[in-house]
JSON list of C-alpha atoms in Angstrom, two decimals:
[
{"chain": "A", "resi": 1, "resn": "MET", "atom": "CA", "xyz": [-18.28, 1.11, -1.55]},
{"chain": "A", "resi": 2, "resn": "SER", "atom": "CA", "xyz": [-19.39, 1.09, -5.16]},
{"chain": "A", "resi": 3, "resn": "ASP", "atom": "CA", "xyz": [-17.87, -1.08, -7.87]},
{"chain": "A", "resi": 4, "resn": "ASP", "atom": "CA", "xyz": [-16.24, 2.05, -9.32]},
{"chain": "A", "resi": 5, "resn": "ASP", "atom": "CA", "xyz": [-14.03, 2.47, -6.24]},
{"chain": "A", "resi": 6, "resn": "GLY", "atom": "CA", "xyz": [-11.89, -0.56, -7.15]},
{"chain": "A", "resi": 7, "resn": "PRO", "atom": "CA", "xyz": [-10.03, -2.67, -4.63]},
{"chain": "A", "resi": 8, "resn": "GLN", "atom": "CA", "xyz": [-9.56, -1.34, -1.11]},
{"chain": "A", "resi": 9, "resn": "VAL", "atom": "CA", "xyz": [-5.97, -1.37, 0.18]},
{"chain": "A", "resi": 10, "resn": "PRO", "atom": "CA", "xyz": [-5.14, -1.19, 3.90]},
{"chain": "A", "resi": 11, "resn": "ILE", "atom": "CA", "xyz": [-2.89, 1.65, 5.04]},
{"chain": "A", "resi": 12, "resn": "HIS", "atom": "CA", "xyz": [-1.22, 1.15, 8.42]},
{"chain": "A", "resi": 13, "resn": "CYS", "atom": "CA", "xyz": [0.23, 3.89, 10.61]},
{"chain": "A", "resi": 14, "resn": "PRO", "atom": "CA", "xyz": [2.20, 2.46, 13.52]},
{"chain": "A", "resi": 15, "resn": "GLU", "atom": "CA", "xyz": [2.58, 5.82, 15.29]},
{"chain": "A", "resi": 16, "resn": "CYS", "atom": "CA", "xyz": [-1.16, 6.53, 15.19]},
{"chain": "A", "resi": 17, "resn": "GLU", "atom": "CA", "xyz": [-1.95, 2.84, 15.80]},
{"chain": "A", "resi": 18, "resn": "THR", "atom": "CA", "xyz": [-4.51, 2.94, 12.99]},
{"chain": "A", "resi": 19, "resn": "THR", "atom": "CA", "xyz": [-5.30, 0.96, 9.89]},
{"chain": "A", "resi": 20, "resn": "THR", "atom": "CA", "xyz": [-7.73, 2.19, 7.25]},
{"chain": "A", "resi": 21, "resn": "ARG", "atom": "CA", "xyz": [-8.77, 0.95, 3.83]},
{"chain": "A", "resi": 22, "resn": "VAL", "atom": "CA", "xyz": [-8.70, 3.26, 0.82]},
{"chain": "A", "resi": 23, "resn": "PRO", "atom": "CA", "xyz": [-9.40, 2.73, -2.88]},
{"chain": "A", "resi": 24, "resn": "PHE", "atom": "CA", "xyz": [-6.30, 1.67, -4.79]},
{"chain": "A", "resi": 25, "resn": "SER", "atom": "CA", "xyz": [-6.68, 4.71, -7.03]},
{"chain": "A", "resi": 26, "resn": "ASP", "atom": "CA", "xyz": [-6.37, 7.03, -3.99]},
{"chain": "A", "resi": 27, "resn": "LEU", "atom": "CA", "xyz": [-3.58, 5.13, -2.24]},
{"chain": "A", "resi": 28, "resn": "GLU", "atom": "CA", "xyz": [-0.58, 7.33, -2.96]},
{"chain": "A", "resi": 29, "resn": "ASP", "atom": "CA", "xyz": [-2.42, 10.60, -2.28]},
{"chain": "A", "resi": 30, "resn": "ARG", "atom": "CA", "xyz": [-3.93, 9.36, 0.98]},
{"chain": "A", "resi": 31, "resn": "ILE", "atom": "CA", "xyz": [-0.61, 8.11, 2.36]},
{"chain": "A", "resi": 32, "resn": "GLU", "atom": "CA", "xyz": [1.16, 11.30, 1.38]},
{"chain": "A", "resi": 33, "resn": "SER", "atom": "CA", "xyz": [-1.53, 13.58, 2.80]},
{"chain": "A", "resi": 34, "resn": "HIS", "atom": "CA", "xyz": [-1.62, 11.66, 6.11]},
{"chain": "A", "resi": 35, "resn": "ASN", "atom": "CA", "xyz": [2.16, 11.74, 6.48]},
{"chain": "A", "resi": 36, "resn": "ASP", "atom": "CA", "xyz": [2.29, 15.44, 5.57]},
{"chain": "A", "resi": 37, "resn": "ALA", "atom": "CA", "xyz": [-0.53, 16.43, 7.93]},
{"chain": "A", "resi": 38, "resn": "VAL", "atom": "CA", "xyz": [0.28, 14.23, 10.90]},
{"chain": "A", "resi": 39, "resn": "HIS", "atom": "CA", "xyz": [3.98, 13.33, 10.70]},
{"chain": "A", "resi": 40, "resn": "ASP", "atom": "CA", "xyz": [5.60, 16.44, 9.17]},
{"chain": "A", "resi": 41, "resn": "GLY", "atom": "CA", "xyz": [6.13, 14.59, 5.89]},
{"chain": "A", "resi": 42, "resn": "ASP", "atom": "CA", "xyz": [8.01, 11.66, 7.42]},
{"chain": "A", "resi": 43, "resn": "ASP", "atom": "CA", "xyz": [7.20, 8.30, 5.77]},
{"chain": "A", "resi": 44, "resn": "VAL", "atom": "CA", "xyz": [5.34, 6.73, 8.69]},
{"chain": "A", "resi": 45, "resn": "ALA", "atom": "CA", "xyz": [2.03, 5.51, 7.26]},
{"chain": "A", "resi": 46, "resn": "GLN", "atom": "CA", "xyz": [2.40, 2.91, 4.52]},
{"chain": "A", "resi": 47, "resn": "VAL", "atom": "CA", "xyz": [0.61, 0.11, 2.76]},
{"chain": "A", "resi": 48, "resn": "ASP", "atom": "CA", "xyz": [0.06, -2.68, 5.28]},
{"chain": "A", "resi": 49, "resn": "PRO", "atom": "CA", "xyz": [3.36, -4.62, 5.21]},
{"chain": "A", "resi": 50, "resn": "GLY", "atom": "CA", "xyz": [1.65, -8.01, 4.78]},
{"chain": "A", "resi": 51, "resn": "VAL", "atom": "CA", "xyz": [-0.30, -6.78, 1.77]},
{"chain": "A", "resi": 52, "resn": "ALA", "atom": "CA", "xyz": [2.79, -5.13, 0.29]},
{"chain": "A", "resi": 53, "resn": "GLU", "atom": "CA", "xyz": [4.72, -8.40, 0.58]},
{"chain": "A", "resi": 54, "resn": "GLN", "atom": "CA", "xyz": [1.91, -10.37, -1.08]},
{"chain": "A", "resi": 55, "resn": "PHE", "atom": "CA", "xyz": [1.76, -7.85, -3.92]},
{"chain": "A", "resi": 56, "resn": "GLN", "atom": "CA", "xyz": [5.53, -8.01, -4.36]},
{"chain": "A", "resi": 57, "resn": "ASN", "atom": "CA", "xyz": [5.43, -11.82, -4.54]},
{"chain": "A", "resi": 58, "resn": "ILE", "atom": "CA", "xyz": [2.68, -11.72, -7.19]},
{"chain": "A", "resi": 59, "resn": "VAL", "atom": "CA", "xyz": [4.61, -9.23, -9.33]},
{"chain": "A", "resi": 60, "resn": "VAL", "atom": "CA", "xyz": [7.84, -11.23, -9.07]},
{"chain": "A", "resi": 61, "resn": "GLU", "atom": "CA", "xyz": [6.03, -14.44, -10.04]},
{"chain": "A", "resi": 62, "resn": "GLU", "atom": "CA", "xyz": [3.99, -12.89, -12.86]},
{"chain": "A", "resi": 63, "resn": "GLU", "atom": "CA", "xyz": [6.99, -11.11, -14.36]},
{"chain": "A", "resi": 64, "resn": "GLY", "atom": "CA", "xyz": [9.27, -14.14, -13.99]},
{"chain": "A", "resi": 65, "resn": "LEU", "atom": "CA", "xyz": [11.89, -12.04, -12.24]},
{"chain": "A", "resi": 66, "resn": "LEU", "atom": "CA", "xyz": [13.49, -14.99, -10.48]},
{"chain": "A", "resi": 67, "resn": "GLU", "atom": "CA", "xyz": [13.73, -17.25, -13.52]},
{"chain": "A", "resi": 68, "resn": "ASP", "atom": "CA", "xyz": [17.12, -18.10, -15.02]},
{"chain": "A", "resi": 69, "resn": "ASP", "atom": "CA", "xyz": [17.63, -16.74, -18.52]},
{"chain": "A", "resi": 70, "resn": "ALA", "atom": "CA", "xyz": [20.36, -19.31, -19.20]}
]
């Protein structure tokens, strides 16, 4: 991996029992192409759930979404 590839994000497919890492910039296309080619377009493969939860927590904290505006 070169520095230009950016962070690698794990994609997990429970039906295929596989996990692979892809550059963040390719994430959406790679998930969509896998699901289209292997699962008839069904949303099976996804960002690893643990990573998705961590990302969600960071965004909520950084954006102050749980703070009271009172």
